[in-house]
GROMACS .gro file of C-alpha atoms in nm:
model
  464
    1UNK     CA    1  -3.186  11.611  -4.816
    2UNK     CA    2  -3.016  11.278  -4.733
    3UNK     CA    3  -3.139  11.002  -4.979
    4UNK     CA    4  -3.269  10.685  -4.819
    5UNK     CA    5  -3.190  10.336  -4.926
    6UNK     CA    6  -3.496  10.126  -4.853
    7UNK     CA    7  -3.331   9.811  -4.951
    8UNK     CA    8  -3.061   9.850  -4.664
    9UNK     CA    9  -3.167   9.715  -4.321
   10UNK     CA   10  -3.167   9.987  -4.071
   11UNK     CA   11  -2.959   9.893  -3.792
   12UNK     CA   12  -3.189  10.026  -3.524
   13UNK     CA   13  -3.479   9.811  -3.662
   14UNK     CA   14  -3.542   9.455  -3.637
   15UNK     CA   15  -3.389   9.244  -3.923
   16UNK     CA   16  -3.716   9.092  -4.052
   17UNK     CA   17  -3.673   8.877  -4.358
   18UNK     CA   18  -3.938   8.690  -4.543
   19UNK     CA   19  -4.026   8.374  -4.384
   20UNK     CA   20  -4.054   8.228  -4.734
   21UNK     CA   21  -3.666   8.324  -4.799
   22UNK     CA   22  -3.587   8.142  -4.479
   23UNK     CA   23  -3.810   7.823  -4.553
   24UNK     CA   24  -3.653   7.758  -4.896
   25UNK     CA   25  -3.278   7.895  -4.825
   26UNK     CA   26  -2.982   7.659  -4.855
   27UNK     CA   27  -2.942   7.484  -4.510
   28UNK     CA   28  -2.653   7.615  -4.335
   29UNK     CA   29  -2.560   7.272  -4.178
   30UNK     CA   30  -2.547   7.006  -4.402
   31UNK     CA   31  -2.358   6.671  -4.489
   32UNK     CA   32  -2.034   6.741  -4.717
   33UNK     CA   33  -2.008   6.561  -5.039
   34UNK     CA   34  -1.680   6.381  -5.070
   35UNK     CA   35  -1.612   6.320  -5.432
   36UNK     CA   36  -1.241   6.248  -5.401
   37UNK     CA   37  -1.003   6.060  -5.186
   38UNK     CA   38  -0.755   6.331  -5.162
   39UNK     CA   39  -0.885   6.693  -4.979
   40UNK     CA   40  -0.742   7.025  -4.992
   41UNK     CA   41  -0.955   7.091  -4.669
   42UNK     CA   42  -1.109   7.425  -4.783
   43UNK     CA   43  -1.473   7.396  -4.621
   44UNK     CA   44  -1.508   7.336  -4.266
   45UNK     CA   45  -1.725   7.065  -4.174
   46UNK     CA   46  -2.079   7.154  -4.042
   47UNK     CA   47  -2.270   6.828  -3.970
   48UNK     CA   48  -2.294   6.712  -3.597
   49UNK     CA   49  -2.050   6.446  -3.448
   50UNK     CA   50  -2.068   6.315  -3.082
   51UNK     CA   51  -1.773   6.439  -2.846
   52UNK     CA   52  -1.653   6.088  -2.853
   53UNK     CA   53  -1.627   6.099  -3.207
   54UNK     CA   54  -1.471   6.448  -3.180
   55UNK     CA   55  -1.184   6.320  -2.930
   56UNK     CA   56  -1.122   5.987  -3.070
   57UNK     CA   57  -1.077   6.088  -3.436
   58UNK     CA   58  -0.849   6.369  -3.330
   59UNK     CA   59  -0.641   6.115  -3.138
   60UNK     CA   60  -0.599   5.888  -3.413
   61UNK     CA   61  -0.487   6.137  -3.665
   62UNK     CA   62  -0.237   6.273  -3.400
   63UNK     CA   63  -0.092   5.929  -3.395
   64UNK     CA   64  -0.047   5.936  -3.750
   65UNK     CA   65   0.109   6.273  -3.772
   66UNK     CA   66   0.327   6.198  -3.449
   67UNK     CA   67   0.459   5.888  -3.640
   68UNK     CA   68   0.527   6.095  -3.956
   69UNK     CA   69   0.732   6.340  -3.783
   70UNK     CA   70   0.943   6.067  -3.630
   71UNK     CA   71   0.999   5.928  -3.967
   72UNK     CA   72   1.126   6.282  -4.088
   73UNK     CA   73   1.345   6.276  -3.777
   74UNK     CA   74   1.516   5.954  -3.886
   75UNK     CA   75   1.561   6.088  -4.250
   76UNK     CA   76   1.347   5.824  -4.418
   77UNK     CA   77   1.280   5.852  -4.772
   78UNK     CA   78   0.914   5.864  -4.937
   79UNK     CA   79   0.922   5.515  -5.019
   80UNK     CA   80   1.041   5.406  -4.666
   81UNK     CA   81   0.814   5.628  -4.495
   82UNK     CA   82   0.513   5.497  -4.717
   83UNK     CA   83   0.620   5.141  -4.615
   84UNK     CA   84   0.669   5.220  -4.262
   85UNK     CA   85   0.304   5.393  -4.254
   86UNK     CA   86   0.109   5.159  -4.422
   87UNK     CA   87  -0.028   4.941  -4.146
   88UNK     CA   88  -0.062   5.230  -3.912
   89UNK     CA   89  -0.267   5.429  -4.187
   90UNK     CA   90  -0.480   5.100  -4.245
   91UNK     CA   91  -0.534   5.087  -3.876
   92UNK     CA   92  -0.627   5.458  -3.766
   93UNK     CA   93  -0.684   5.646  -4.088
   94UNK     CA   94  -0.790   5.420  -4.368
   95UNK     CA   95  -0.886   5.603  -4.687
   96UNK     CA   96  -0.993   5.390  -4.990
   97UNK     CA   97  -1.009   5.508  -5.356
   98UNK     CA   98  -1.328   5.550  -5.547
   99UNK     CA   99  -1.229   5.226  -5.727
  100UNK     CA  100  -1.240   5.017  -5.429
  101UNK     CA  101  -1.545   4.829  -5.355
  102UNK     CA  102  -1.542   4.948  -4.974
  103UNK     CA  103  -1.868   5.054  -4.801
  104UNK     CA  104  -1.707   5.287  -4.586
  105UNK     CA  105  -1.582   5.553  -4.831
  106UNK     CA  106  -1.800   5.818  -4.666
  107UNK     CA  107  -1.735   5.732  -4.302
  108UNK     CA  108  -1.349   5.730  -4.398
  109UNK     CA  109  -1.348   6.056  -4.566
  110UNK     CA  110  -1.571   6.198  -4.298
  111UNK     CA  111  -1.321   6.093  -4.039
  112UNK     CA  112  -1.043   6.251  -4.223
  113UNK     CA  113  -1.213   6.582  -4.289
  114UNK     CA  114  -1.348   6.638  -3.929
  115UNK     CA  115  -0.992   6.507  -3.772
  116UNK     CA  116  -0.797   6.757  -3.995
  117UNK     CA  117  -1.025   7.047  -3.887
  118UNK     CA  118  -1.007   6.932  -3.523
  119UNK     CA  119  -0.638   6.947  -3.474
  120UNK     CA  120  -0.636   7.258  -3.687
  121UNK     CA  121  -0.804   7.421  -3.401
  122UNK     CA  122  -0.591   7.251  -3.136
  123UNK     CA  123  -0.269   7.342  -3.300
  124UNK     CA  124  -0.340   7.708  -3.427
  125UNK     CA  125  -0.263   7.882  -3.088
  126UNK     CA  126   0.126   7.953  -3.128
  127UNK     CA  127   0.347   7.986  -3.424
  128UNK     CA  128   0.556   7.688  -3.337
  129UNK     CA  129   0.255   7.448  -3.346
  130UNK     CA  130   0.113   7.614  -3.675
  131UNK     CA  131   0.459   7.547  -3.838
  132UNK     CA  132   0.479   7.196  -3.711
  133UNK     CA  133   0.119   7.111  -3.800
  134UNK     CA  134   0.175   7.219  -4.153
  135UNK     CA  135   0.475   7.026  -4.207
  136UNK     CA  136   0.350   6.701  -4.079
  137UNK     CA  137   0.016   6.744  -4.273
  138UNK     CA  138   0.209   6.821  -4.565
  139UNK     CA  139   0.381   6.508  -4.526
  140UNK     CA  140   0.074   6.322  -4.496
  141UNK     CA  141  -0.092   6.483  -4.810
  142UNK     CA  142   0.229   6.388  -5.026
  143UNK     CA  143   0.194   6.041  -4.901
  144UNK     CA  144  -0.155   6.012  -4.999
  145UNK     CA  145  -0.092   6.207  -5.343
  146UNK     CA  146   0.181   5.973  -5.436
  147UNK     CA  147  -0.015   5.667  -5.367
  148UNK     CA  148  -0.341   5.772  -5.507
  149UNK     CA  149  -0.479   5.634  -5.874
  150UNK     CA  150  -0.334   5.833  -6.143
  151UNK     CA  151  -0.688   5.892  -6.301
  152UNK     CA  152  -0.858   5.983  -5.963
  153UNK     CA  153  -0.532   6.218  -5.900
  154UNK     CA  154  -0.596   6.407  -6.224
  155UNK     CA  155  -0.957   6.452  -6.163
  156UNK     CA  156  -0.896   6.596  -5.824
  157UNK     CA  157  -0.613   6.837  -5.938
  158UNK     CA  158  -0.862   6.933  -6.223
  159UNK     CA  159  -1.123   6.992  -5.970
  160UNK     CA  160  -0.911   7.236  -5.766
  161UNK     CA  161  -0.928   7.517  -6.041
  162UNK     CA  162  -0.559   7.581  -5.995
  163UNK     CA  163  -0.411   7.896  -6.198
  164UNK     CA  164  -0.235   7.680  -6.441
  165UNK     CA  165  -0.256   7.723  -6.802
  166UNK     CA  166  -0.299   7.425  -7.019
  167UNK     CA  167  -0.036   7.404  -7.304
  168UNK     CA  168  -0.230   7.448  -7.631
  169UNK     CA  169  -0.183   7.191  -7.908
  170UNK     CA  170  -0.004   7.412  -8.149
  171UNK     CA  171   0.266   7.495  -7.880
  172UNK     CA  172   0.294   7.117  -7.809
  173UNK     CA  173   0.352   7.063  -8.162
  174UNK     CA  174   0.588   7.369  -8.182
  175UNK     CA  175   0.821   7.263  -7.899
  176UNK     CA  176   0.760   6.876  -7.930
  177UNK     CA  177   1.141   6.793  -7.956
  178UNK     CA  178   1.229   7.004  -7.643
  179UNK     CA  179   0.939   6.869  -7.429
  180UNK     CA  180   1.019   6.522  -7.510
  181UNK     CA  181   1.400   6.588  -7.457
  182UNK     CA  182   1.333   6.727  -7.106
  183UNK     CA  183   1.115   6.474  -6.976
  184UNK     CA  184   1.148   6.152  -7.159
  185UNK     CA  185   1.470   6.186  -7.356
  186UNK     CA  186   1.510   6.104  -7.731
  187UNK     CA  187   1.388   5.854  -7.956
  188UNK     CA  188   1.036   5.730  -8.098
  189UNK     CA  189   0.944   5.597  -7.748
  190UNK     CA  190   1.005   5.938  -7.598
  191UNK     CA  191   0.791   6.084  -7.865
  192UNK     CA  192   0.501   5.873  -7.793
  193UNK     CA  193   0.523   5.919  -7.425
  194UNK     CA  194   0.531   6.293  -7.489
  195UNK     CA  195   0.209   6.286  -7.712
  196UNK     CA  196   0.032   6.084  -7.421
  197UNK     CA  197   0.145   6.333  -7.146
  198UNK     CA  198  -0.048   6.627  -7.040
  199UNK     CA  199   0.119   6.963  -6.980
  200UNK     CA  200   0.054   7.305  -6.820
  201UNK     CA  201   0.257   7.600  -6.804
  202UNK     CA  202   0.327   7.859  -6.502
  203UNK     CA  203   0.562   8.111  -6.382
  204UNK     CA  204   0.917   7.958  -6.339
  205UNK     CA  205   0.933   8.104  -5.986
  206UNK     CA  206   0.652   7.884  -5.860
  207UNK     CA  207   0.867   7.557  -5.946
  208UNK     CA  208   1.216   7.648  -5.864
  209UNK     CA  209   1.283   7.273  -5.747
  210UNK     CA  210   1.184   7.149  -6.107
  211UNK     CA  211   1.396   7.415  -6.269
  212UNK     CA  212   1.707   7.345  -6.056
  213UNK     CA  213   1.673   6.977  -6.125
  214UNK     CA  214   1.595   7.054  -6.521
  215UNK     CA  215   1.290   6.878  -6.547
  216UNK     CA  216   1.081   7.109  -6.705
  217UNK     CA  217   1.099   7.323  -7.026
  218UNK     CA  218   1.159   7.704  -6.991
  219UNK     CA  219   1.021   7.947  -7.230
  220UNK     CA  220   0.961   8.320  -7.216
  221UNK     CA  221   0.942   8.299  -6.823
  222UNK     CA  222   0.713   8.016  -6.825
  223UNK     CA  223   0.790   7.653  -6.714
  224UNK     CA  224   0.630   7.371  -6.912
  225UNK     CA  225   0.538   7.109  -6.647
  226UNK     CA  226   0.445   6.744  -6.739
  227UNK     CA  227   0.166   6.611  -6.552
  228UNK     CA  228   0.385   6.355  -6.371
  229UNK     CA  229   0.594   6.658  -6.230
  230UNK     CA  230   0.273   6.851  -6.117
  231UNK     CA  231   0.270   6.665  -5.769
  232UNK     CA  232   0.531   6.931  -5.627
  233UNK     CA  233   0.297   7.223  -5.736
  234UNK     CA  234  -0.004   7.050  -5.590
  235UNK     CA  235   0.185   6.995  -5.259
  236UNK     CA  236   0.305   7.354  -5.245
  237UNK     CA  237  -0.044   7.485  -5.295
  238UNK     CA  238  -0.166   7.280  -5.042
  239UNK     CA  239   0.093   7.400  -4.785
  240UNK     CA  240   0.032   7.757  -4.865
  241UNK     CA  241  -0.329   7.735  -4.847
  242UNK     CA  242  -0.306   7.563  -4.501
  243UNK     CA  243  -0.057   7.788  -4.345
  244UNK     CA  244  -0.317   8.084  -4.445
  245UNK     CA  245  -0.591   7.890  -4.321
  246UNK     CA  246  -0.413   7.817  -3.993
  247UNK     CA  247  -0.346   8.188  -3.936
  248UNK     CA  248  -0.722   8.267  -3.982
  249UNK     CA  249  -0.802   8.004  -3.725
  250UNK     CA  250  -0.570   8.155  -3.473
  251UNK     CA  251  -0.762   8.469  -3.490
  252UNK     CA  252  -1.087   8.313  -3.411
  253UNK     CA  253  -0.966   8.075  -3.122
  254UNK     CA  254  -1.080   8.326  -2.866
  255UNK     CA  255  -1.419   8.271  -2.969
  256UNK     CA  256  -1.393   7.883  -2.841
  257UNK     CA  257  -1.338   7.988  -2.474
  258UNK     CA  258  -1.712   8.007  -2.412
  259UNK     CA  259  -1.751   7.623  -2.497
  260UNK     CA  260  -1.638   7.442  -2.165
  261UNK     CA  261  -1.687   7.112  -2.350
  262UNK     CA  262  -1.421   7.158  -2.640
  263UNK     CA  263  -1.153   7.358  -2.463
  264UNK     CA  264  -1.018   7.100  -2.236
  265UNK     CA  265  -1.004   6.825  -2.522
  266UNK     CA  266  -0.801   7.064  -2.762
  267UNK     CA  267  -0.550   7.167  -2.463
  268UNK     CA  268  -0.497   6.814  -2.415
  269UNK     CA  269  -0.422   6.744  -2.771
  270UNK     CA  270  -0.199   7.029  -2.821
  271UNK     CA  271   0.015   6.929  -2.516
  272UNK     CA  272   0.045   6.588  -2.674
  273UNK     CA  273   0.241   6.772  -2.981
  274UNK     CA  274   0.491   6.946  -2.805
  275UNK     CA  275   0.810   6.883  -2.637
  276UNK     CA  276   0.718   6.820  -2.257
  277UNK     CA  277   0.739   7.113  -2.021
  278UNK     CA  278   0.868   6.934  -1.755
  279UNK     CA  279   0.825   7.066  -1.390
  280UNK     CA  280   1.025   6.797  -1.220
  281UNK     CA  281   1.103   6.854  -0.867
  282UNK     CA  282   1.338   6.579  -0.787
  283UNK     CA  283   1.255   6.262  -0.607
  284UNK     CA  284   1.153   5.957  -0.856
  285UNK     CA  285   1.250   6.162  -1.146
  286UNK     CA  286   1.620   6.260  -1.057
  287UNK     CA  287   1.908   6.037  -1.154
  288UNK     CA  288   2.006   5.819  -0.904
  289UNK     CA  289   2.275   5.974  -0.663
  290UNK     CA  290   2.238   6.337  -0.803
  291UNK     CA  291   1.977   6.604  -0.754
  292UNK     CA  292   1.896   6.850  -1.055
  293UNK     CA  293   2.033   7.155  -0.901
  294UNK     CA  294   2.299   7.413  -1.033
  295UNK     CA  295   2.595   7.247  -0.815
  296UNK     CA  296   2.535   6.890  -0.995
  297UNK     CA  297   2.533   7.030  -1.338
  298UNK     CA  298   2.905   6.955  -1.392
  299UNK     CA  299   2.838   6.590  -1.275
  300UNK     CA  300   2.544   6.553  -1.531
  301UNK     CA  301   2.665   6.698  -1.819
  302UNK     CA  302   2.838   6.376  -1.917
  303UNK     CA  303   2.496   6.223  -1.961
  304UNK     CA  304   2.369   6.533  -2.187
  305UNK     CA  305   2.314   6.546  -2.571
  306UNK     CA  306   2.624   6.665  -2.767
  307UNK     CA  307   2.459   6.999  -2.834
  308UNK     CA  308   2.403   7.072  -2.456
  309UNK     CA  309   2.727   6.932  -2.316
  310UNK     CA  310   2.934   7.147  -2.590
  311UNK     CA  311   2.753   7.471  -2.464
  312UNK     CA  312   2.832   7.371  -2.115
  313UNK     CA  313   3.206   7.337  -2.148
  314UNK     CA  314   3.204   7.651  -2.360
  315UNK     CA  315   3.018   7.818  -2.073
  316UNK     CA  316   3.242   7.708  -1.824
  317UNK     CA  317   3.573   7.790  -2.039
  318UNK     CA  318   3.439   8.134  -2.173
  319UNK     CA  319   3.218   8.249  -1.883
  320UNK     CA  320   2.962   8.349  -2.148
  321UNK     CA  321   2.717   8.227  -2.405
  322UNK     CA  322   2.553   8.442  -2.664
  323UNK     CA  323   2.159   8.492  -2.688
  324UNK     CA  324   2.043   8.180  -2.891
  325UNK     CA  325   2.298   7.964  -2.697
  326UNK     CA  326   2.151   8.081  -2.348
  327UNK     CA  327   1.806   8.024  -2.478
  328UNK     CA  328   1.845   7.676  -2.610
  329UNK     CA  329   2.045   7.576  -2.281
  330UNK     CA  330   1.817   7.732  -2.059
  331UNK     CA  331   1.489   7.572  -2.209
  332UNK     CA  332   1.690   7.221  -2.179
  333UNK     CA  333   1.775   7.255  -1.804
  334UNK     CA  334   1.418   7.371  -1.773
  335UNK     CA  335   1.298   7.047  -1.938
  336UNK     CA  336   1.528   6.807  -1.734
  337UNK     CA  337   1.358   6.966  -1.409
  338UNK     CA  338   1.603   7.239  -1.311
  339UNK     CA  339   1.386   7.503  -1.093
  340UNK     CA  340   1.383   7.863  -1.166
  341UNK     CA  341   1.571   7.950  -0.862
  342UNK     CA  342   1.843   7.688  -0.932
  343UNK     CA  343   1.857   7.810  -1.312
  344UNK     CA  344   1.915   8.166  -1.195
  345UNK     CA  345   2.198   8.034  -0.965
  346UNK     CA  346   2.343   7.828  -1.246
  347UNK     CA  347   2.377   8.116  -1.468
  348UNK     CA  348   2.506   8.338  -1.205
  349UNK     CA  349   2.790   8.119  -1.124
  350UNK     CA  350   2.833   8.062  -1.509
  351UNK     CA  351   2.873   8.445  -1.596
  352UNK     CA  352   3.146   8.465  -1.315
  353UNK     CA  353   3.316   8.759  -1.473
  354UNK     CA  354   3.011   8.976  -1.423
  355UNK     CA  355   2.906   9.156  -1.104
  356UNK     CA  356   2.573   9.092  -0.961
  357UNK     CA  357   2.427   9.410  -1.088
  358UNK     CA  358   2.546   9.366  -1.415
  359UNK     CA  359   2.383   9.013  -1.431
  360UNK     CA  360   2.056   9.107  -1.280
  361UNK     CA  361   2.025   9.396  -1.544
  362UNK     CA  362   2.116   9.220  -1.851
  363UNK     CA  363   2.038   8.847  -1.804
  364UNK     CA  364   1.801   8.775  -1.484
  365UNK     CA  365   1.474   8.889  -1.669
  366UNK     CA  366   1.537   8.676  -1.977
  367UNK     CA  367   1.575   8.344  -1.754
  368UNK     CA  368   1.261   8.443  -1.568
  369UNK     CA  369   1.077   8.506  -1.906
  370UNK     CA  370   1.175   8.155  -2.023
  371UNK     CA  371   1.020   7.979  -1.727
  372UNK     CA  372   0.685   8.214  -1.752
  373UNK     CA  373   0.760   8.378  -1.425
  374UNK     CA  374   0.731   8.728  -1.603
  375UNK     CA  375   0.588   8.854  -1.935
  376UNK     CA  376   0.248   8.884  -2.073
  377UNK     CA  377  -0.048   8.680  -1.946
  378UNK     CA  378  -0.014   8.435  -2.231
  379UNK     CA  379   0.334   8.372  -2.121
  380UNK     CA  380   0.282   8.324  -1.761
  381UNK     CA  381  -0.013   8.119  -1.805
  382UNK     CA  382   0.159   7.896  -2.069
  383UNK     CA  383   0.457   7.824  -1.823
  384UNK     CA  384   0.708   7.994  -2.038
  385UNK     CA  385   0.863   7.841  -2.361
  386UNK     CA  386   0.884   7.490  -2.434
  387UNK     CA  387   1.207   7.314  -2.459
  388UNK     CA  388   1.351   7.304  -2.815
  389UNK     CA  389   1.295   6.971  -3.016
  390UNK     CA  390   1.569   6.848  -3.220
  391UNK     CA  391   1.387   6.928  -3.532
  392UNK     CA  392   1.374   7.295  -3.430
  393UNK     CA  393   1.748   7.288  -3.349
  394UNK     CA  394   1.837   7.146  -3.669
  395UNK     CA  395   1.623   7.374  -3.865
  396UNK     CA  396   1.595   7.719  -3.707
  397UNK     CA  397   1.853   7.988  -3.632
  398UNK     CA  398   2.165   7.856  -3.761
  399UNK     CA  399   2.482   7.932  -3.565
  400UNK     CA  400   2.659   8.234  -3.682
  401UNK     CA  401   3.040   8.361  -3.604
  402UNK     CA  402   3.106   8.323  -3.241
  403UNK     CA  403   2.761   8.125  -3.190
  404UNK     CA  404   2.750   7.799  -2.990
  405UNK     CA  405   2.396   7.690  -3.026
  406UNK     CA  406   2.251   7.442  -3.290
  407UNK     CA  407   2.334   7.082  -3.353
  408UNK     CA  408   2.709   6.977  -3.367
  409UNK     CA  409   2.656   6.674  -3.612
  410UNK     CA  410   2.502   6.918  -3.859
  411UNK     CA  411   2.647   7.245  -3.799
  412UNK     CA  412   3.028   7.157  -3.720
  413UNK     CA  413   3.245   7.028  -3.980
  414UNK     CA  414   3.396   6.684  -3.930
  415UNK     CA  415   3.744   6.775  -3.781
  416UNK     CA  416   3.551   7.001  -3.524
  417UNK     CA  417   3.306   6.728  -3.455
  418UNK     CA  418   3.552   6.469  -3.416
  419UNK     CA  419   3.754   6.665  -3.195
  420UNK     CA  420   3.450   6.723  -2.968
  421UNK     CA  421   3.356   6.372  -2.948
  422UNK     CA  422   3.706   6.265  -2.862
  423UNK     CA  423   3.713   6.524  -2.575
  424UNK     CA  424   3.368   6.394  -2.462
  425UNK     CA  425   3.551   6.033  -2.419
  426UNK     CA  426   3.422   5.870  -2.747
  427UNK     CA  427   3.726   5.731  -2.904
  428UNK     CA  428   3.602   5.434  -3.074
  429UNK     CA  429   3.685   5.435  -3.448
  430UNK     CA  430   3.376   5.242  -3.550
  431UNK     CA  431   3.150   5.498  -3.359
  432UNK     CA  432   3.365   5.803  -3.508
  433UNK     CA  433   3.335   5.618  -3.855
  434UNK     CA  434   2.964   5.593  -3.822
  435UNK     CA  435   2.920   5.938  -3.702
  436UNK     CA  436   3.093   6.041  -4.018
  437UNK     CA  437   2.868   5.847  -4.263
  438UNK     CA  438   2.558   5.936  -4.084
  439UNK     CA  439   2.668   6.304  -4.108
  440UNK     CA  440   2.754   6.284  -4.473
  441UNK     CA  441   2.415   6.111  -4.537
  442UNK     CA  442   2.227   6.395  -4.326
  443UNK     CA  443   2.090   6.144  -4.061
  444UNK     CA  444   2.166   6.387  -3.799
  445UNK     CA  445   1.934   6.203  -3.541
  446UNK     CA  446   2.116   5.863  -3.609
  447UNK     CA  447   2.448   6.014  -3.560
  448UNK     CA  448   2.331   6.164  -3.225
  449UNK     CA  449   2.202   5.819  -3.111
  450UNK     CA  450   2.541   5.661  -3.146
  451UNK     CA  451   2.625   5.844  -2.839
  452UNK     CA  452   2.623   5.614  -2.523
  453UNK     CA  453   2.281   5.582  -2.352
  454UNK     CA  454   2.149   5.848  -2.151
  455UNK     CA  455   1.998   5.801  -1.797
  456UNK     CA  456   1.610   5.785  -1.775
  457UNK     CA  457   1.580   6.134  -1.665
  458UNK     CA  458   1.709   6.252  -2.026
  459UNK     CA  459   1.524   5.984  -2.258
  460UNK     CA  460   1.257   6.248  -2.351
  461UNK     CA  461   1.521   6.460  -2.524
  462UNK     CA  462   1.569   6.186  -2.796
  463UNK     CA  463   1.208   6.146  -2.845
  464UNK     CA  464   1.107   6.485  -2.826
   0.00000   0.00000   0.00000
């Protein structure tokens, strides 16, 4: 005979719960408590806000994130970024410390909490959006963490309950000389500073950047990290948790389709965080005297960014491009307003050594897929792929042997880059020297901006 568990609720019967348990249960929706200025955003907000607050808070945070991403494009240091962002943060996202006398602490932290989760909803739909959102949110967190008061920062980190082992006093005494030498050097002042410092130990693989720069003491597979160096560990933990949370949010997004109020706002926010999916058809958007058609590409190429003009010349010379080169260039052509039919014609003319059957069999479908003409429902509804931003070209899919995509200012050696610039008509020695200095300093966007000004149609590429 099957044993019955009377404590288990039968699925076929009504779930009747004692009314007293409902009456005295903790409320599901309640105000969040913000005891610290910083936030790991582990708990979603549950209190009610208006639709106007929902949209305005998200827009204000999006302004901050967009400007942070622009700072990274310009290769600004942390101090330069902090100086540049301070007036914007004070205007759109103020966040005062506990030690301040501000009466708006709760309101400021509530706005910060809600705006993060609103944008998390908006930017969880695709892998590219999740990656970019995680990167700029990490930049914002690092900026705030570095500017936070030391006592409040220590209290915040302690409240996270991270998997760090505090170094006991006997080990501090045993390795006193090594710890002082690693972090402070030698001498009485170094010993005194070491005594005032707090330490933790973690697996050395969790702090490879600190191991590489020799800022920690290694012993038996453990890295002894001083408190002042724990910032990188906190930031890495923030990024790991956020990436995991974004993946979970992406799985829950289909449930939002039922709410007609939120979906248009979230779609509008996400479209303002990607490179524009331009559907130009000519007219006022065309360069004066030239339509955006396949037969005019050779005339327009002189105005293209160097990464695109380089691939165009190679296509004309070799009558072929490898996969990532075709993808990067096709998305750029789509972005400047070349229609699908004209793009197919352009590639058919470019692959002049192929027959029509070979081109249709090997390449036609890929071009149509880029434009969203074929593929899954999401690809067709979304209009295909977005043009690659400069950041994506710089950081993803570096070119291998025989490949021509990527950024010349990063992936070419100086000799080949100089030859490319001279063949493009740039022979000014001051410009070439400036490009060399920018490349050596890894300021690739500044090197690209030394190229003569582009016509208005192509300006979006420099700010994408």
